Tab-separated table of C-alpha atoms in Angstrom:
chain	number	residue	atom	x	y	z
A	150	MET	CA	-20.291	37.866	8.843
A	151	ASN	CA	-19.507	35.666	11.826
A	152	ASP	CA	-22.313	33.139	11.904
A	153	ASP	CA	-21.855	33.074	7.580
A	154	THR	CA	-17.588	31.598	8.432
A	155	ASN	CA	-19.778	29.225	10.579
A	156	GLU	CA	-21.935	27.409	8.179
A	157	VAL	CA	-19.424	27.494	5.486
A	158	THR	CA	-16.851	25.626	8.469
A	159	THR	CA	-19.970	23.477	9.144
A	160	ASN	CA	-20.988	22.596	5.792
A	161	GLU	CA	-16.768	21.841	4.633
A	162	SER	CA	-16.150	19.855	7.122
A	163	GLN	CA	-19.941	17.208	6.009
A	164	THR	CA	-18.494	17.325	2.754
A	165	PRO	CA	-15.612	16.669	2.590
A	166	TYR	CA	-15.927	14.297	-0.918
A	167	VAL	CA	-17.637	14.513	-3.896
A	168	GLU	CA	-18.569	12.182	-6.116
A	169	SER	CA	-17.972	12.080	-9.552
A	170	PRO	CA	-18.906	9.421	-12.102
A	171	ILE	CA	-16.127	10.692	-14.574
A	172	ILE	CA	-13.217	9.841	-11.184
A	173	MET	CA	-15.049	6.407	-10.432
A	174	ALA	CA	-14.934	5.312	-13.739
A	175	THR	CA	-11.472	6.052	-14.872
A	176	VAL	CA	-10.811	4.540	-10.979
A	177	ARG	CA	-12.399	1.215	-11.723
A	178	ILE	CA	-10.305	0.935	-15.587
A	179	ILE	CA	-6.839	1.834	-13.728
A	180	THR	CA	-6.928	-0.291	-10.998
A	181	PRO	CA	-5.701	-2.944	-12.677
A	182	PHE	CA	-3.560	-2.169	-14.713
A	183	VAL	CA	-1.419	0.109	-11.374
A	184	PHE	CA	-2.008	-3.033	-9.549
A	185	THR	CA	-0.399	-5.591	-11.911
A	186	PHE	CA	2.686	-2.560	-13.056
A	187	GLY	CA	2.403	-2.636	-8.996
A	188	LEU	CA	3.655	-6.496	-8.730
A	189	PHE	CA	5.871	-6.133	-11.861
A	190	ILE	CA	7.841	-3.946	-10.153
A	191	MET	CA	8.205	-5.656	-7.835
A	192	PHE	CA	9.348	-9.066	-9.457
A	193	HIS	CA	11.963	-7.453	-11.292
A	194	GLY	CA	13.901	-5.954	-8.923
A	195	ALA	CA	16.765	-8.054	-8.789
A	196	ASP	CA	16.833	-7.857	-12.818
A	197	THR	CA	16.306	-4.049	-13.582
A	198	SER	CA	15.287	-1.347	-11.813
A	199	GLY	CA	13.367	-1.615	-10.285
A	200	GLY	CA	12.404	-3.594	-6.862
A	201	GLY	CA	10.058	-4.125	-3.610
A	202	PHE	CA	10.200	-0.749	-2.628
A	203	GLN	CA	8.797	1.361	-4.886
A	204	GLY	CA	6.593	-1.333	-6.527
A	205	GLY	CA	4.800	-1.498	-3.093
A	206	VAL	CA	4.186	2.064	-3.147
A	207	ILE	CA	1.973	1.351	-6.674
A	208	VAL	CA	0.607	-1.099	-5.208
A	209	GLY	CA	-0.786	1.081	-2.094
A	210	THR	CA	-1.871	3.803	-4.835
A	211	VAL	CA	-4.307	1.606	-5.534
A	212	VAL	CA	-5.787	1.941	-1.914
A	213	LEU	CA	-5.379	5.640	-2.278
A	214	MET	CA	-6.498	6.189	-5.957
A	215	LEU	CA	-10.576	3.580	-4.524
A	216	GLY	CA	-10.165	6.310	-1.815
A	217	ILE	CA	-9.765	9.544	-3.585
A	218	ALA	CA	-12.737	7.953	-5.820
A	219	PHE	CA	-15.170	6.456	-3.462
A	220	GLY	CA	-14.821	8.205	-0.499
A	221	ILE	CA	-11.629	7.225	2.781
A	222	GLY	CA	-14.831	5.856	4.741
A	223	THR	CA	-16.481	4.067	2.117
A	224	THR	CA	-12.400	2.279	1.273
A	225	ARG	CA	-11.564	1.805	4.885
A	226	ASP	CA	-14.417	0.112	5.219
A	227	TRP	CA	-14.085	-2.186	2.641
A	228	VAL	CA	-10.380	-3.018	3.690
A	229	GLY	CA	-11.150	-3.478	6.645
A	230	PRO	CA	-8.018	-2.105	9.774
A	231	LYS	CA	-6.573	-5.583	9.814
A	232	LEU	CA	-5.269	-5.631	6.129
A	233	PRO	CA	-2.431	-2.696	6.477
A	234	VAL	CA	-1.204	-4.529	9.651
A	235	ALA	CA	-1.878	-8.271	8.041
A	236	LEU	CA	0.496	-6.893	5.147
A	237	ILE	CA	3.121	-5.958	7.233
A	238	SER	CA	3.408	-8.491	9.278
A	239	ILE	CA	3.805	-10.990	6.148
A	240	GLY	CA	5.936	-8.832	4.627
A	241	VAL	CA	8.321	-9.685	7.979
A	242	LEU	CA	7.279	-12.687	8.809
A	243	ALA	CA	8.612	-13.837	5.707
A	244	PHE	CA	12.050	-10.996	4.678
A	245	LEU	CA	13.278	-12.316	8.804
A	246	LEU	CA	11.845	-16.429	7.818
A	247	THR	CA	14.618	-16.102	4.518
A	248	GLY	CA	17.678	-14.745	6.264
A	249	VAL	CA	17.104	-16.409	9.721
A	250	GLY	CA	17.194	-20.067	7.551
A	251	SER	CA	19.603	-19.028	5.334
A	252	VAL	CA	21.567	-19.283	8.451
A	253	ILE	CA	20.158	-21.859	10.377
A	254	LEU	CA	21.867	-24.016	7.243
A	255	GLY	CA	24.666	-22.842	7.796
A	256	GLY	CA	24.844	-19.549	5.475
A	257	GLY	CA	25.855	-16.102	7.064
A	258	PHE	CA	22.352	-14.064	6.574
A	259	LEU	CA	20.148	-13.636	2.952
A	260	GLU	CA	23.206	-15.920	2.028
A	261	TYR	CA	20.500	-17.998	-1.173
A	262	SER	CA	23.183	-19.874	-1.910
A	263	ALA	CA	22.559	-22.128	1.215
A	264	TYR	CA	19.356	-22.921	0.808
A	265	GLY	CA	21.141	-26.203	-2.328
A	266	ILE	CA	18.351	-24.524	-4.939
A	267	HIS	CA	18.955	-23.700	-8.527
A	268	HIS	CA	19.544	-20.133	-8.738
A	269	ALA	CA	18.692	-20.095	-5.382
A	270	THR	CA	19.739	-16.209	-5.074
A	271	LYS	CA	17.610	-15.072	-8.025
A	272	TYR	CA	14.862	-16.799	-6.133
A	273	GLY	CA	15.654	-15.973	-2.997
A	274	ILE	CA	16.183	-11.546	-3.892
A	275	GLU	CA	12.705	-11.829	-5.616
A	276	PHE	CA	10.608	-13.238	-2.329
A	277	VAL	CA	12.788	-10.967	-0.311
A	278	GLU	CA	10.909	-8.126	-2.651
A	279	LEU	CA	8.209	-8.724	-3.091
A	280	ALA	CA	7.581	-9.202	0.978
A	281	ILE	CA	8.893	-5.340	1.130
A	282	GLY	CA	6.602	-4.840	-0.947
A	283	LEU	CA	3.847	-5.408	0.967
A	284	ILE	CA	5.326	-4.179	3.733
A	285	VAL	CA	5.502	-0.937	2.185
A	286	SER	CA	1.957	-0.526	0.693
A	287	GLY	CA	1.105	-2.172	4.112
A	288	ILE	CA	2.872	1.248	5.761
A	289	VAL	CA	0.850	3.426	2.596
A	290	THR	CA	-2.616	2.127	3.009
A	291	GLY	CA	-2.187	2.425	6.171
A	292	LEU	CA	-0.827	5.676	6.877
A	293	PHE	CA	-3.117	7.378	4.586
A	294	PHE	CA	-6.216	6.038	6.521
A	295	VAL	CA	-3.735	7.495	9.830
A	296	ILE	CA	-3.759	10.451	7.915
A	297	ALA	CA	-6.729	11.161	6.412
A	298	ALA	CA	-8.543	9.860	9.795
A	299	GLY	CA	-6.263	12.653	12.081
A	300	MET	CA	-7.127	15.253	9.471
A	301	ARG	CA	-10.990	14.585	9.479
A	302	ASN	CA	-11.147	14.395	13.484
A	303	SER	CA	-9.250	16.459	14.867
A	304	GLY	CA	-8.566	19.318	12.172
A	305	GLY	CA	-5.335	18.405	11.555
A	306	GLU	CA	-3.899	18.681	15.359
A	307	THR	CA	-1.444	16.251	16.412
A	308	VAL	CA	-2.751	15.861	20.374
């Protein structure tokens, strides 16, 4: 009986991904719409409900859907290890440059009127919401890959 249990455990650890044509086709169709909706939520954070965090989570969910449909390893190879780090870095840099730029121009941190352009507050908030969305989508994507790798390599236990 112990040998049967080991055999099942070994087989489960070797094949955690089951290819499903229905899920793959659905993800192919839905992915552009989910990505567009995430961007819509990011850009409307200044005027309506939503914002960078919510939109970033939705955009990050696109990678999760691809991982579920096409396999985590395949998706990790396609996305690459540098993309989540690049998204986070660009988002943080954009946020800091926007805030520090207004200080350099004589205003307070994130005081958009210091830029001296028409509707500076509206454009500044939308730019910051986009930066926050980049940060959050990079974190969601990175956490997905880290959690998936940790469960596969050590059975879910951290060292």
